């Protein structure tokens, strides 16, 4: 008699099951869920991460993520009475996301009104979750410029 196989939805294989495009809506949804499980992150870091993965631009291969812009857009989108992170809280969240390996900086901005930093989500977080792991600490500037570190398929969906 064979023991019953666990359902994929009840196992770590859930994270990568039928993902398809690593930048597509299914992957983005799972990444949005997965970030909630990492105890190293603050609630603001999780909020900024979700903003980043939905702000990611396929045609550019990264997301322009000015701290000031993120705080402003979140404030404009928020329903009445919602609490929105300040620019300094967004800054701390981005640093935490970098330190914990959820995002990598591909370009370091020059400062106010000159240029903003660019970031890329670390797309193997779902593969790591399937293996029972979170991302590793601190990805370096430019580390994700190599083609093998970019998403395997570029989709036409701008999330």
mmCIF file of C-alpha atoms in Angstrom, residues 14-151:
data_model
loop_
_atom_site.group_PDB
_atom_site.id
_atom_site.type_symbol
_atom_site.label_atom_id
_atom_site.label_comp_id
_atom_site.label_asym_id
_atom_site.label_seq_id
_atom_site.Cartn_x
_atom_site.Cartn_y
_atom_site.Cartn_z
ATOM 1 C CA UNK A 14 3.637 25.047 -3.776
ATOM 2 C CA UNK A 15 5.995 28.019 -4.154
ATOM 3 C CA UNK A 16 7.160 27.029 -7.651
ATOM 4 C CA UNK A 17 4.216 24.946 -8.891
ATOM 5 C CA UNK A 18 2.956 26.203 -12.284
ATOM 6 C CA UNK A 19 4.684 29.585 -11.991
ATOM 7 C CA UNK A 20 5.441 30.027 -15.697
ATOM 8 C CA UNK A 21 6.830 33.527 -16.194
ATOM 9 C CA UNK A 22 8.960 34.462 -13.140
ATOM 10 C CA UNK A 23 7.745 38.053 -13.493
ATOM 11 C CA UNK A 24 4.132 37.105 -14.208
ATOM 12 C CA UNK A 25 1.101 37.518 -11.993
ATOM 13 C CA UNK A 26 1.261 34.029 -10.419
ATOM 14 C CA UNK A 27 4.917 34.486 -9.420
ATOM 15 C CA UNK A 28 4.279 38.025 -8.148
ATOM 16 C CA UNK A 29 1.342 36.765 -6.075
ATOM 17 C CA UNK A 30 3.427 34.006 -4.513
ATOM 18 C CA UNK A 31 6.322 36.385 -3.831
ATOM 19 C CA UNK A 32 3.812 38.694 -2.118
ATOM 20 C CA UNK A 33 2.734 35.790 0.108
ATOM 21 C CA UNK A 34 6.220 34.492 0.791
ATOM 22 C CA UNK A 35 7.582 37.798 2.077
ATOM 23 C CA UNK A 36 5.141 37.585 5.007
ATOM 24 C CA UNK A 37 6.913 34.487 6.342
ATOM 25 C CA UNK A 38 10.349 36.077 6.761
ATOM 26 C CA UNK A 39 10.728 37.074 10.433
ATOM 27 C CA UNK A 40 13.734 39.287 9.618
ATOM 28 C CA UNK A 41 11.506 41.831 7.864
ATOM 29 C CA UNK A 42 9.421 44.652 9.279
ATOM 30 C CA UNK A 43 5.860 45.311 8.119
ATOM 31 C CA UNK A 44 7.094 48.406 6.272
ATOM 32 C CA UNK A 45 9.734 46.317 4.465
ATOM 33 C CA UNK A 46 7.033 43.863 3.382
ATOM 34 C CA UNK A 47 4.870 46.725 2.129
ATOM 35 C CA UNK A 48 7.772 48.277 0.181
ATOM 36 C CA UNK A 49 8.687 44.844 -1.247
ATOM 37 C CA UNK A 50 5.157 44.372 -2.577
ATOM 38 C CA UNK A 51 5.329 47.862 -4.065
ATOM 39 C CA UNK A 52 8.662 47.030 -5.722
ATOM 40 C CA UNK A 53 7.588 43.738 -7.281
ATOM 41 C CA UNK A 54 4.487 45.384 -8.668
ATOM 42 C CA UNK A 55 6.497 48.416 -9.865
ATOM 43 C CA UNK A 56 9.093 46.253 -11.646
ATOM 44 C CA UNK A 57 9.348 47.227 -15.327
ATOM 45 C CA UNK A 58 9.863 44.371 -17.779
ATOM 46 C CA UNK A 59 11.127 46.637 -20.517
ATOM 47 C CA UNK A 60 13.841 48.159 -18.284
ATOM 48 C CA UNK A 61 14.659 45.038 -16.275
ATOM 49 C CA UNK A 62 14.501 46.825 -12.937
ATOM 50 C CA UNK A 63 12.432 49.221 -10.875
ATOM 51 C CA UNK A 64 13.278 52.856 -10.301
ATOM 52 C CA UNK A 65 12.716 53.166 -6.570
ATOM 53 C CA UNK A 66 13.242 56.643 -5.230
ATOM 54 C CA UNK A 67 12.433 56.614 -1.522
ATOM 55 C CA UNK A 68 10.617 59.914 -1.870
ATOM 56 C CA UNK A 69 8.617 58.645 -4.854
ATOM 57 C CA UNK A 70 7.572 55.422 -3.120
ATOM 58 C CA UNK A 71 6.372 57.312 -0.042
ATOM 59 C CA UNK A 72 4.496 59.834 -2.234
ATOM 60 C CA UNK A 73 2.805 57.191 -4.410
ATOM 61 C CA UNK A 74 1.791 55.124 -1.378
ATOM 62 C CA UNK A 75 0.291 58.217 0.240
ATOM 63 C CA UNK A 76 -1.646 59.094 -2.951
ATOM 64 C CA UNK A 77 -2.977 55.555 -3.376
ATOM 65 C CA UNK A 78 -3.960 55.052 0.252
ATOM 66 C CA UNK A 79 -7.604 55.089 1.308
ATOM 67 C CA UNK A 80 -8.674 57.772 3.778
ATOM 68 C CA UNK A 81 -7.355 57.073 7.251
ATOM 69 C CA UNK A 82 -4.626 54.655 6.109
ATOM 70 C CA UNK A 83 -1.175 54.860 7.671
ATOM 71 C CA UNK A 84 1.555 55.351 5.081
ATOM 72 C CA UNK A 85 5.288 55.042 5.650
ATOM 73 C CA UNK A 86 7.395 58.203 5.660
ATOM 74 C CA UNK A 87 10.342 58.677 3.320
ATOM 75 C CA UNK A 88 12.746 57.709 6.108
ATOM 76 C CA UNK A 89 10.703 54.575 6.903
ATOM 77 C CA UNK A 90 10.816 53.628 3.207
ATOM 78 C CA UNK A 91 14.590 54.185 3.259
ATOM 79 C CA UNK A 92 15.002 51.867 6.260
ATOM 80 C CA UNK A 93 12.765 49.277 4.568
ATOM 81 C CA UNK A 94 14.845 49.308 1.373
ATOM 82 C CA UNK A 95 18.044 48.884 3.388
ATOM 83 C CA UNK A 96 16.498 45.927 5.236
ATOM 84 C CA UNK A 97 15.344 44.335 1.953
ATOM 85 C CA UNK A 98 18.863 44.727 0.545
ATOM 86 C CA UNK A 99 20.483 43.332 3.690
ATOM 87 C CA UNK A 100 18.207 40.292 3.811
ATOM 88 C CA UNK A 101 18.607 39.520 0.102
ATOM 89 C CA UNK A 102 15.042 40.125 -1.113
ATOM 90 C CA UNK A 103 16.171 42.807 -3.573
ATOM 91 C CA UNK A 104 19.435 43.827 -5.199
ATOM 92 C CA UNK A 105 20.497 47.295 -6.264
ATOM 93 C CA UNK A 106 21.469 47.428 -9.944
ATOM 94 C CA UNK A 107 22.261 51.156 -9.966
ATOM 95 C CA UNK A 108 23.074 53.479 -7.087
ATOM 96 C CA UNK A 109 21.429 56.888 -7.485
ATOM 97 C CA UNK A 110 23.311 60.135 -7.035
ATOM 98 C CA UNK A 111 20.895 61.843 -4.658
ATOM 99 C CA UNK A 112 17.961 64.208 -4.600
ATOM 100 C CA UNK A 113 16.763 65.317 -8.038
ATOM 101 C CA UNK A 114 19.783 63.790 -9.771
ATOM 102 C CA UNK A 115 18.930 60.131 -10.235
ATOM 103 C CA UNK A 116 17.243 57.416 -8.229
ATOM 104 C CA UNK A 117 18.581 53.987 -7.423
ATOM 105 C CA UNK A 118 17.332 51.031 -9.406
ATOM 106 C CA UNK A 119 16.514 47.658 -7.901
ATOM 107 C CA UNK A 120 15.557 44.199 -9.034
ATOM 108 C CA UNK A 121 13.649 41.651 -6.970
ATOM 109 C CA UNK A 122 15.675 38.503 -6.393
ATOM 110 C CA UNK A 123 13.699 36.164 -8.618
ATOM 111 C CA UNK A 124 14.915 32.899 -7.110
ATOM 112 C CA UNK A 125 13.106 33.482 -3.785
ATOM 113 C CA UNK A 126 10.407 30.992 -4.794
ATOM 114 C CA UNK A 127 13.016 28.350 -5.646
ATOM 115 C CA UNK A 128 14.656 28.980 -2.273
ATOM 116 C CA UNK A 129 11.300 28.659 -0.500
ATOM 117 C CA UNK A 130 10.725 25.305 -2.191
ATOM 118 C CA UNK A 131 14.070 24.244 -0.673
ATOM 119 C CA UNK A 132 12.934 25.544 2.730
ATOM 120 C CA UNK A 133 15.161 28.638 2.723
ATOM 121 C CA UNK A 134 14.916 32.423 2.630
ATOM 122 C CA UNK A 135 17.208 34.626 0.515
ATOM 123 C CA UNK A 136 20.801 35.045 1.647
ATOM 124 C CA UNK A 137 22.115 38.302 3.035
ATOM 125 C CA UNK A 138 23.228 41.402 1.113
ATOM 126 C CA UNK A 139 23.314 41.309 -2.672
ATOM 127 C CA UNK A 140 25.834 43.693 -4.221
ATOM 128 C CA UNK A 141 25.411 46.511 -6.749
ATOM 129 C CA UNK A 142 25.516 45.176 -10.302
ATOM 130 C CA UNK A 143 25.471 41.519 -9.251
ATOM 131 C CA UNK A 144 22.245 40.901 -11.149
ATOM 132 C CA UNK A 145 23.380 42.467 -14.421
ATOM 133 C CA UNK A 146 24.528 39.084 -15.728
ATOM 134 C CA UNK A 147 21.891 37.471 -18.012
ATOM 135 C CA UNK A 148 21.731 34.295 -15.913
ATOM 136 C CA UNK A 149 20.487 36.358 -12.953
ATOM 137 C CA UNK A 150 17.615 37.957 -14.865
ATOM 138 C CA UNK A 151 14.176 36.353 -15.233
#
